[in-house]
Amino acid sequence: MNQRLKMLQTWMRENEIEVCFLTSSENVFYLTGYFTDPHERLLALAVFQEKEPFLMVPSMEVHDARNSGWEQEIIGYSDIDNPWDIVAKAIQQRLSAVSKAAIEKEHMNVERYEQLLNLFPKAAFVSAEEKLRLLRMIKDEKEIAAIKEAAAMADYAIEFGASELKEGKTELEVLNALEYALKQKGITEMSFSTMVLTGANAASPHGNPGTTRIQKGDLVLFDLGVVVDRYCSDITRTVAFGDINDKQKEIYDTVLRAQLAALEASKPGVTAADIDLTARKVIADAGYGEYFPHRLGHGLGISIHEYPSLTETNPLVMETGMVFTIEPGIYVPNVAGVRIEDDVLITADGAAALTKYPKELQIIKH
Ligand code: MN
Ligand code: MN
């Protein structure tokens, strides 16, 4: 039995949870090593305090699941089976009654919940998500190695994207070129939809790339991430296309100082709030407080957003092995949008930025 399952079972015993029934691709992968997107089909991992866990997958995936290294039981079901009959049988072989079951309340849909209510009519349902988030928050060496590789590919994507900037090209043309370059390097998946935003468009923190053309004097914002071995990276860089004005420079310089101050403040023992507030103070002192409307950063790993969450009120204490983003931004409508984002690993005595593309203002001239 792997270490992660053992930790989950310890938590189940402490909380008198007889079965933990997990259905999200991310948590199933974390505990089994098998990743699949089952679409509407049921993917499930059932874990018990002592009895053998089972992984339930569509029968066409049994072979892949076995090859992933999962050594415990795998149950396949076909498209004409009722998977819940099979789940019921597999659980009844292991337990006579269930009084407390843990499920992913945020992930599970009502249809599946009703199936489980049928199965365990006397059970109380508790959330498994918080425990899984805490387990996943501290990365092991293999996870860190994957994130480092994903971060290096993200650096490459920014470098390539910046080299593609040309007057009159659209945001989508630049986006397409950089994703094509990544695919040529064997990258199959981005962490989320890539953003290339130019000029006033960059002033929307969650803007959508389109057919706006790059013009001299624009700040161009790239926000992207690459998935390597199921682990995500996430980088933002804002570069100048041609010469920019003093106001744009001031905004850029403020974001950069905030980003560097937060990175410097990151180490074991400080809280998430300490780090957020370090950056927030730099931006507020420069008079841009109202233009930094989001948290400083988020954990990342199998999911693009996970624990720790770097907000100004989170008392969570930083520990070695945590990986998260530091991504302050200033968005002044119709003037400029600047964000600078690194992926950061808490080390024994401080923090290391895993994304390494230069952060001093890059002025692209083509
Ligand atoms: Mn991010
Ligand atoms: Mn990002």
GROMACS .gro file of C-alpha atoms and ligand atoms in nm:
model
  368
    1MET     CA    1   0.000   0.000   0.000
    2ASN     CA    2   0.142   0.339  -0.088
    3GLN     CA    3   0.222   0.604   0.171
    4ARG     CA    4  -0.053   0.842   0.057
    5LEU     CA    5  -0.321   0.576   0.098
    6LYS     CA    6  -0.184   0.491   0.442
    7MET     CA    7  -0.213   0.856   0.547
    8LEU     CA    8  -0.570   0.867   0.422
    9GLN     CA    9  -0.652   0.547   0.611
   10THR     CA   10  -0.503   0.691   0.933
   11TRP     CA   11  -0.732   0.993   0.892
   12MET     CA   12  -1.029   0.760   0.829
   13ARG     CA   13  -0.957   0.564   1.148
   14GLU     CA   14  -0.918   0.882   1.352
   15ASN     CA   15  -1.252   1.008   1.222
   16GLU     CA   16  -1.435   0.672   1.220
   17ILE     CA   17  -1.493   0.691   0.845
   18GLU     CA   18  -1.554   0.340   0.709
   19VAL     CA   19  -1.534   0.420   0.339
   20CYS     CA   20  -1.387   0.702   0.137
   21PHE     CA   21  -1.540   0.715  -0.212
   22LEU     CA   22  -1.346   0.942  -0.446
   23THR     CA   23  -1.449   1.033  -0.798
   24SER     CA   24  -1.232   1.322  -0.919
   25SER     CA   25  -0.957   1.245  -1.170
   26GLU     CA   26  -0.708   1.450  -0.965
   27ASN     CA   27  -0.758   1.279  -0.630
   28VAL     CA   28  -0.782   0.934  -0.788
   29PHE     CA   29  -0.451   1.004  -0.964
   30TYR     CA   30  -0.290   1.130  -0.645
   31LEU     CA   31  -0.376   0.811  -0.459
   32THR     CA   32  -0.341   0.551  -0.735
   33GLY     CA   33  -0.099   0.690  -0.996
   34TYR     CA   34  -0.364   0.638  -1.264
   35PHE     CA   35  -0.496   0.945  -1.445
   36THR     CA   36  -0.793   0.942  -1.672
   37ASP     CA   37  -1.062   1.181  -1.781
   38PRO     CA   38  -1.367   0.950  -1.783
   39HIS     CA   39  -1.602   1.217  -1.922
   40GLU     CA   40  -1.954   1.125  -1.803
   41ARG     CA   41  -1.855   0.771  -1.708
   42LEU     CA   42  -1.793   0.678  -1.345
   43LEU     CA   43  -1.435   0.671  -1.218
   44ALA     CA   44  -1.413   0.578  -0.853
   45LEU     CA   45  -1.162   0.484  -0.588
   46ALA     CA   46  -1.303   0.327  -0.272
   47VAL     CA   47  -1.071   0.319   0.030
   48PHE     CA   48  -1.140   0.134   0.354
   49GLN     CA   49  -0.973   0.143   0.694
   50GLU     CA   50  -0.828  -0.207   0.664
   51LYS     CA   51  -0.978  -0.388   0.364
   52GLU     CA   52  -0.832  -0.374   0.017
   53PRO     CA   53  -0.923  -0.059  -0.177
   54PHE     CA   54  -1.064  -0.090  -0.526
   55LEU     CA   55  -1.038   0.126  -0.835
   56MET     CA   56  -1.335   0.124  -1.068
   57VAL     CA   57  -1.284   0.225  -1.431
   58PRO     CA   58  -1.458   0.170  -1.766
   59SER     CA   59  -1.352  -0.179  -1.881
   60MET     CA   60  -1.166  -0.043  -2.184
   61GLU     CA   61  -0.928   0.130  -1.941
   62VAL     CA   62  -0.849  -0.165  -1.713
   63HIS     CA   63  -0.526  -0.239  -1.897
   64ASP     CA   64  -0.402   0.121  -1.876
   65ALA     CA   65  -0.496   0.140  -1.509
   66ARG     CA   66  -0.298  -0.176  -1.437
   67ASN     CA   67   0.002  -0.044  -1.630
   68SER     CA   68  -0.002   0.275  -1.425
   69GLY     CA   69   0.138   0.081  -1.130
   70TRP     CA   70  -0.177   0.046  -0.917
   71GLU     CA   71  -0.141  -0.295  -0.754
   72GLN     CA   72  -0.473  -0.332  -0.573
   73GLU     CA   73  -0.803  -0.445  -0.719
   74ILE     CA   74  -0.929  -0.291  -1.042
   75ILE     CA   75  -1.293  -0.341  -1.140
   76GLY     CA   76  -1.397  -0.269  -1.497
   77TYR     CA   77  -1.753  -0.214  -1.613
   78SER     CA   78  -1.893  -0.198  -1.963
   79ASP     CA   79  -2.123   0.058  -2.118
   80ILE     CA   80  -2.419  -0.177  -2.070
   81ASP     CA   81  -2.349  -0.251  -1.704
   82ASN     CA   82  -2.500  -0.048  -1.423
   83PRO     CA   83  -2.180   0.058  -1.245
   84TRP     CA   84  -2.365   0.118  -0.918
   85ASP     CA   85  -2.467  -0.249  -0.893
   86ILE     CA   86  -2.099  -0.335  -0.922
   87VAL     CA   87  -1.998  -0.073  -0.665
   88ALA     CA   88  -2.264  -0.206  -0.425
   89LYS     CA   89  -2.137  -0.562  -0.457
   90ALA     CA   90  -1.771  -0.465  -0.412
   91ILE     CA   91  -1.849  -0.263  -0.100
   92GLN     CA   92  -2.080  -0.526   0.051
   93GLN     CA   93  -1.799  -0.781   0.019
   94ARG     CA   94  -1.593  -0.559   0.248
   95LEU     CA   95  -1.841  -0.394   0.487
   96SER     CA   96  -2.177  -0.500   0.628
   97ALA     CA   97  -2.295  -0.146   0.708
   98VAL     CA   98  -2.162   0.206   0.669
   99SER     CA   99  -2.230   0.474   0.928
  100LYS     CA  100  -1.987   0.738   0.797
  101ALA     CA  101  -1.865   0.786   0.441
  102ALA     CA  102  -1.630   1.050   0.301
  103ILE     CA  103  -1.699   1.188  -0.046
  104GLU     CA  104  -1.583   1.484  -0.253
  105LYS     CA  105  -1.877   1.712  -0.180
  106GLU     CA  106  -1.756   1.985  -0.415
  107HIS     CA  107  -1.700   1.747  -0.701
  108MET     CA  108  -1.977   1.488  -0.670
  109ASN     CA  109  -2.300   1.552  -0.855
  110VAL     CA  110  -2.647   1.500  -0.714
  111GLU     CA  111  -2.720   1.193  -0.926
  112ARG     CA  112  -2.419   1.010  -0.783
  113TYR     CA  113  -2.492   1.130  -0.434
  114GLU     CA  114  -2.841   0.981  -0.456
  115GLN     CA  115  -2.689   0.652  -0.571
  116LEU     CA  116  -2.467   0.653  -0.262
  117LEU     CA  117  -2.760   0.743  -0.036
  118ASN     CA  118  -2.932   0.431  -0.167
  119LEU     CA  119  -2.624   0.228  -0.101
  120PHE     CA  120  -2.560   0.362   0.252
  121PRO     CA  121  -2.905   0.467   0.378
  122LYS     CA  122  -2.787   0.512   0.738
  123ALA     CA  123  -2.459   0.688   0.662
  124ALA     CA  124  -2.349   1.038   0.747
  125PHE     CA  125  -2.156   1.193   0.458
  126VAL     CA  126  -1.849   1.402   0.536
  127SER     CA  127  -1.611   1.585   0.304
  128ALA     CA  128  -1.288   1.419   0.192
  129GLU     CA  129  -1.171   1.725   0.004
  130GLU     CA  130  -1.010   1.920   0.287
  131LYS     CA  131  -0.797   1.620   0.388
  132LEU     CA  132  -0.689   1.556   0.030
  133ARG     CA  133  -0.599   1.923  -0.014
  134LEU     CA  134  -0.379   1.913   0.294
  135LEU     CA  135  -0.209   1.591   0.179
  136ARG     CA  136  -0.150   1.731  -0.170
  137MET     CA  137  -0.020   2.063  -0.037
  138ILE     CA  138   0.323   1.926   0.056
  139LYS     CA  139   0.498   1.801  -0.256
  140ASP     CA  140   0.743   1.513  -0.262
  141GLU     CA  141   1.060   1.507  -0.471
  142LYS     CA  142   0.901   1.344  -0.770
  143GLU     CA  143   0.621   1.599  -0.777
  144ILE     CA  144   0.869   1.887  -0.746
  145ALA     CA  145   1.074   1.744  -1.033
  146ALA     CA  146   0.764   1.737  -1.257
  147ILE     CA  147   0.667   2.095  -1.165
  148LYS     CA  148   1.023   2.212  -1.232
  149GLU     CA  149   1.012   2.059  -1.577
  150ALA     CA  150   0.670   2.214  -1.644
  151ALA     CA  151   0.808   2.549  -1.528
  152ALA     CA  152   1.106   2.522  -1.763
  153MET     CA  153   0.870   2.457  -2.054
  154ALA     CA  154   0.664   2.760  -1.949
  155ASP     CA  155   0.979   2.972  -1.957
  156TYR     CA  156   1.046   2.846  -2.307
  157ALA     CA  157   0.690   2.934  -2.411
  158ILE     CA  158   0.730   3.292  -2.289
  159GLU     CA  159   1.063   3.329  -2.463
  160PHE     CA  160   0.916   3.194  -2.784
  161GLY     CA  161   0.602   3.407  -2.754
  162ALA     CA  162   0.804   3.724  -2.697
  163SER     CA  163   1.014   3.646  -3.005
  164GLU     CA  164   0.695   3.616  -3.211
  165LEU     CA  165   0.570   3.969  -3.133
  166LYS     CA  166   0.539   4.183  -3.439
  167GLU     CA  167   0.345   4.499  -3.519
  168GLY     CA  168   0.003   4.409  -3.662
  169LYS     CA  169  -0.001   4.045  -3.547
  170THR     CA  170  -0.307   3.947  -3.348
  171GLU     CA  171  -0.309   3.806  -2.996
  172LEU     CA  172  -0.439   3.475  -3.132
  173GLU     CA  173  -0.162   3.452  -3.391
  174VAL     CA  174   0.104   3.486  -3.123
  175LEU     CA  175  -0.082   3.240  -2.898
  176ASN     CA  176  -0.109   2.987  -3.178
  177ALA     CA  177   0.262   3.013  -3.259
  178LEU     CA  178   0.375   2.955  -2.904
  179GLU     CA  179   0.142   2.659  -2.848
  180TYR     CA  180   0.257   2.510  -3.178
  181ALA     CA  181   0.618   2.544  -3.061
  182LEU     CA  182   0.529   2.361  -2.738
  183LYS     CA  183   0.359   2.077  -2.924
  184GLN     CA  184   0.674   2.037  -3.131
  185LYS     CA  185   0.855   1.984  -2.801
  186GLY     CA  186   0.611   1.704  -2.712
  187ILE     CA  187   0.383   1.901  -2.481
  188THR     CA  188   0.029   1.765  -2.509
  189GLU     CA  189  -0.161   1.985  -2.268
  190MET     CA  190  -0.168   2.338  -2.130
  191SER     CA  191  -0.263   2.395  -1.764
  192PHE     CA  192  -0.544   2.630  -1.873
  193SER     CA  193  -0.637   2.840  -2.177
  194THR     CA  194  -0.333   3.046  -2.272
  195MET     CA  195  -0.365   3.423  -2.248
  196VAL     CA  196  -0.190   3.668  -2.481
  197LEU     CA  197  -0.337   4.014  -2.420
  198THR     CA  198  -0.211   4.337  -2.566
  199GLY     CA  199  -0.257   4.701  -2.472
  200ALA     CA  200  -0.584   4.784  -2.294
  201ASN     CA  201  -0.692   4.416  -2.310
  202ALA     CA  202  -0.423   4.329  -2.056
  203ALA     CA  203  -0.605   4.545  -1.802
  204SER     CA  204  -0.858   4.264  -1.753
  205PRO     CA  205  -0.711   4.001  -1.515
  206HIS     CA  206  -0.911   3.723  -1.686
  207GLY     CA  207  -0.927   3.862  -2.040
  208ASN     CA  208  -0.983   3.656  -2.354
  209PRO     CA  209  -0.732   3.666  -2.641
  210GLY     CA  210  -0.882   3.770  -2.971
  211THR     CA  211  -0.806   3.951  -3.293
  212THR     CA  212  -0.667   4.270  -3.141
  213ARG     CA  213  -0.344   4.363  -3.317
  214ILE     CA  214  -0.018   4.438  -3.141
  215GLN     CA  215   0.090   4.798  -3.167
  216LYS     CA  216   0.407   4.982  -3.078
  217GLY     CA  217   0.392   5.107  -2.721
  218ASP     CA  218   0.177   4.817  -2.598
  219LEU     CA  219   0.244   4.615  -2.290
  220VAL     CA  220   0.176   4.253  -2.388
  221LEU     CA  221   0.075   4.010  -2.114
  222PHE     CA  222   0.138   3.636  -2.146
  223ASP     CA  223  -0.020   3.401  -1.890
  224LEU     CA  224   0.020   3.032  -1.956
  225GLY     CA  225   0.105   2.697  -1.805
  226VAL     CA  226   0.226   2.361  -1.924
  227VAL     CA  227   0.138   2.014  -1.795
  228VAL     CA  228   0.427   1.769  -1.752
  229ASP     CA  229   0.367   1.425  -1.598
  230ARG     CA  230   0.023   1.548  -1.484
  231TYR     CA  231   0.171   1.849  -1.297
  232CYS     CA  232   0.097   2.210  -1.390
  233SER     CA  233   0.310   2.520  -1.418
  234ASP     CA  234   0.175   2.874  -1.437
  235ILE     CA  235   0.371   3.180  -1.545
  236THR     CA  236   0.284   3.539  -1.631
  237ARG     CA  237   0.519   3.785  -1.793
  238THR     CA  238   0.436   4.128  -1.929
  239VAL     CA  239   0.672   4.263  -2.193
  240ALA     CA  240   0.693   4.598  -2.372
  241PHE     CA  241   0.650   4.602  -2.747
  242GLY     CA  242   0.855   4.903  -2.847
  243ASP     CA  243   0.896   5.200  -2.616
  244ILE     CA  244   0.637   5.252  -2.345
  245ASN     CA  245   0.547   5.567  -2.156
  246ASP     CA  246   0.641   5.669  -1.802
  247LYS     CA  247   0.305   5.569  -1.655
  248GLN     CA  248   0.336   5.216  -1.798
  249LYS     CA  249   0.692   5.198  -1.665
  250GLU     CA  250   0.582   5.309  -1.320
  251ILE     CA  251   0.310   5.044  -1.310
  252TYR     CA  252   0.554   4.775  -1.427
  253ASP     CA  253   0.815   4.879  -1.173
  254THR     CA  254   0.559   4.871  -0.890
  255VAL     CA  255   0.442   4.520  -0.976
  256LEU     CA  256   0.801   4.400  -1.003
  257ARG     CA  257   0.895   4.543  -0.663
  258ALA     CA  258   0.585   4.381  -0.510
  259GLN     CA  259   0.667   4.045  -0.670
  260LEU     CA  260   1.029   4.050  -0.555
  261ALA     CA  261   0.934   4.158  -0.202
  262ALA     CA  262   0.686   3.869  -0.171
  263LEU     CA  263   0.941   3.622  -0.304
  264GLU     CA  264   1.197   3.751  -0.053
  265ALA     CA  265   0.941   3.717   0.231
  266SER     CA  266   0.858   3.355   0.143
  267LYS     CA  267   1.010   3.100   0.380
  268PRO     CA  268   0.904   2.833   0.629
  269GLY     CA  269   0.727   2.976   0.933
  270VAL     CA  270   0.567   3.285   0.778
  271THR     CA  271   0.196   3.283   0.702
  272ALA     CA  272   0.025   3.301   0.365
  273ALA     CA  273  -0.121   3.634   0.480
  274ASP     CA  274   0.229   3.770   0.559
  275ILE     CA  275   0.339   3.702   0.202
  276ASP     CA  276   0.025   3.845   0.044
  277LEU     CA  277   0.040   4.158   0.258
  278THR     CA  278   0.409   4.214   0.177
  279ALA     CA  279   0.323   4.252  -0.191
  280ARG     CA  280  -0.005   4.432  -0.127
  281LYS     CA  281   0.172   4.698   0.081
  282VAL     CA  282   0.420   4.779  -0.198
  283ILE     CA  283   0.133   4.829  -0.441
  284ALA     CA  284  -0.082   5.027  -0.195
  285ASP     CA  285   0.212   5.253  -0.100
  286ALA     CA  286   0.259   5.337  -0.468
  287GLY     CA  287  -0.107   5.443  -0.485
  288TYR     CA  288  -0.236   5.145  -0.685
  289GLY     CA  289  -0.403   4.946  -0.406
  290GLU     CA  290  -0.748   4.956  -0.564
  291TYR     CA  291  -0.607   4.820  -0.891
  292PHE     CA  292  -0.483   4.492  -0.738
  293PRO     CA  293  -0.818   4.312  -0.699
  294HIS     CA  294  -0.712   3.949  -0.646
  295ARG     CA  295  -0.519   3.730  -0.403
  296LEU     CA  296  -0.142   3.716  -0.439
  297GLY     CA  297  -0.130   3.355  -0.550
  298HIS     CA  298  -0.243   2.995  -0.528
  299GLY     CA  299  -0.091   2.654  -0.476
  300LEU     CA  300  -0.040   2.442  -0.783
  301GLY     CA  301   0.029   2.080  -0.860
  302ILE     CA  302  -0.204   1.825  -1.017
  303SER     CA  303  -0.459   2.108  -1.028
  304ILE     CA  304  -0.382   2.457  -1.145
  305HIS     CA  305  -0.545   2.599  -0.830
  306GLU     CA  306  -0.494   2.412  -0.505
  307TYR     CA  307  -0.366   2.480  -0.152
  308PRO     CA  308  -0.210   2.697  -0.020
  309SER     CA  309  -0.420   3.000  -0.109
  310LEU     CA  310  -0.223   3.322  -0.063
  311THR     CA  311  -0.481   3.569   0.060
  312GLU     CA  312  -0.437   3.858   0.301
  313THR     CA  313  -0.637   3.673   0.570
  314ASN     CA  314  -0.506   3.315   0.544
  315PRO     CA  315  -0.320   3.223   0.867
  316LEU     CA  316  -0.173   2.904   0.714
  317VAL     CA  317   0.196   2.866   0.801
  318MET     CA  318   0.439   2.797   0.514
  319GLU     CA  319   0.623   2.465   0.516
  320THR     CA  320   0.903   2.314   0.312
  321GLY     CA  321   0.766   2.143   0.001
  322MET     CA  322   0.478   2.382  -0.064
  323VAL     CA  323   0.455   2.510  -0.423
  324PHE     CA  324   0.251   2.817  -0.511
  325THR     CA  325   0.240   3.119  -0.737
  326ILE     CA  326   0.332   3.477  -0.652
  327GLU     CA  327   0.145   3.690  -0.903
  328PRO     CA  328   0.074   4.050  -0.809
  329GLY     CA  329  -0.087   4.265  -1.077
  330ILE     CA  330  -0.204   4.619  -1.140
  331TYR     CA  331  -0.489   4.671  -1.384
  332VAL     CA  332  -0.578   5.030  -1.468
  333PRO     CA  333  -0.866   5.030  -1.717
  334ASN     CA  334  -0.773   5.186  -2.052
  335VAL     CA  335  -0.418   5.250  -1.932
  336ALA     CA  336  -0.228   4.929  -1.869
  337GLY     CA  337  -0.238   4.584  -1.717
  338VAL     CA  338   0.073   4.427  -1.571
  339ARG     CA  339   0.109   4.098  -1.387
  340ILE     CA  340   0.427   3.909  -1.304
  341GLU     CA  341   0.388   3.549  -1.189
  342ASP     CA  342   0.639   3.291  -1.073
  343ASP     CA  343   0.596   2.938  -0.943
  344VAL     CA  344   0.768   2.922  -0.607
  345LEU     CA  345   0.888   2.631  -0.391
  346ILE     CA  346   0.934   2.671  -0.017
  347THR     CA  347   1.276   2.529   0.072
  348ALA     CA  348   1.439   2.456   0.408
  349ASP     CA  349   1.559   2.814   0.449
  350GLY     CA  350   1.366   3.026   0.203
  351ALA     CA  351   1.204   2.995  -0.136
  352ALA     CA  352   1.311   2.923  -0.492
  353ALA     CA  353   1.143   3.055  -0.804
  354LEU     CA  354   1.095   2.763  -1.044
  355THR     CA  355   1.003   2.987  -1.337
  356LYS     CA  356   1.308   3.178  -1.451
  357TYR     CA  357   1.227   3.397  -1.750
  358PRO     CA  358   1.370   3.747  -1.672
  359LYS     CA  359   1.148   3.979  -1.473
  360GLU     CA  360   1.321   4.309  -1.541
  361LEU     CA  361   1.124   4.482  -1.815
  362GLN     CA  362   1.193   4.323  -2.153
  363ILE     CA  363   1.157   4.570  -2.439
  364ILE     CA  364   1.092   4.383  -2.762
  365LYS     CA  365   1.187   4.569  -3.082
  366HIS     CA  366   1.101   4.414  -3.414
  367MN      MN  367  -0.184   3.167  -1.142
  368MN      MN  368  -0.127   3.242  -1.445
   0.00000   0.00000   0.00000
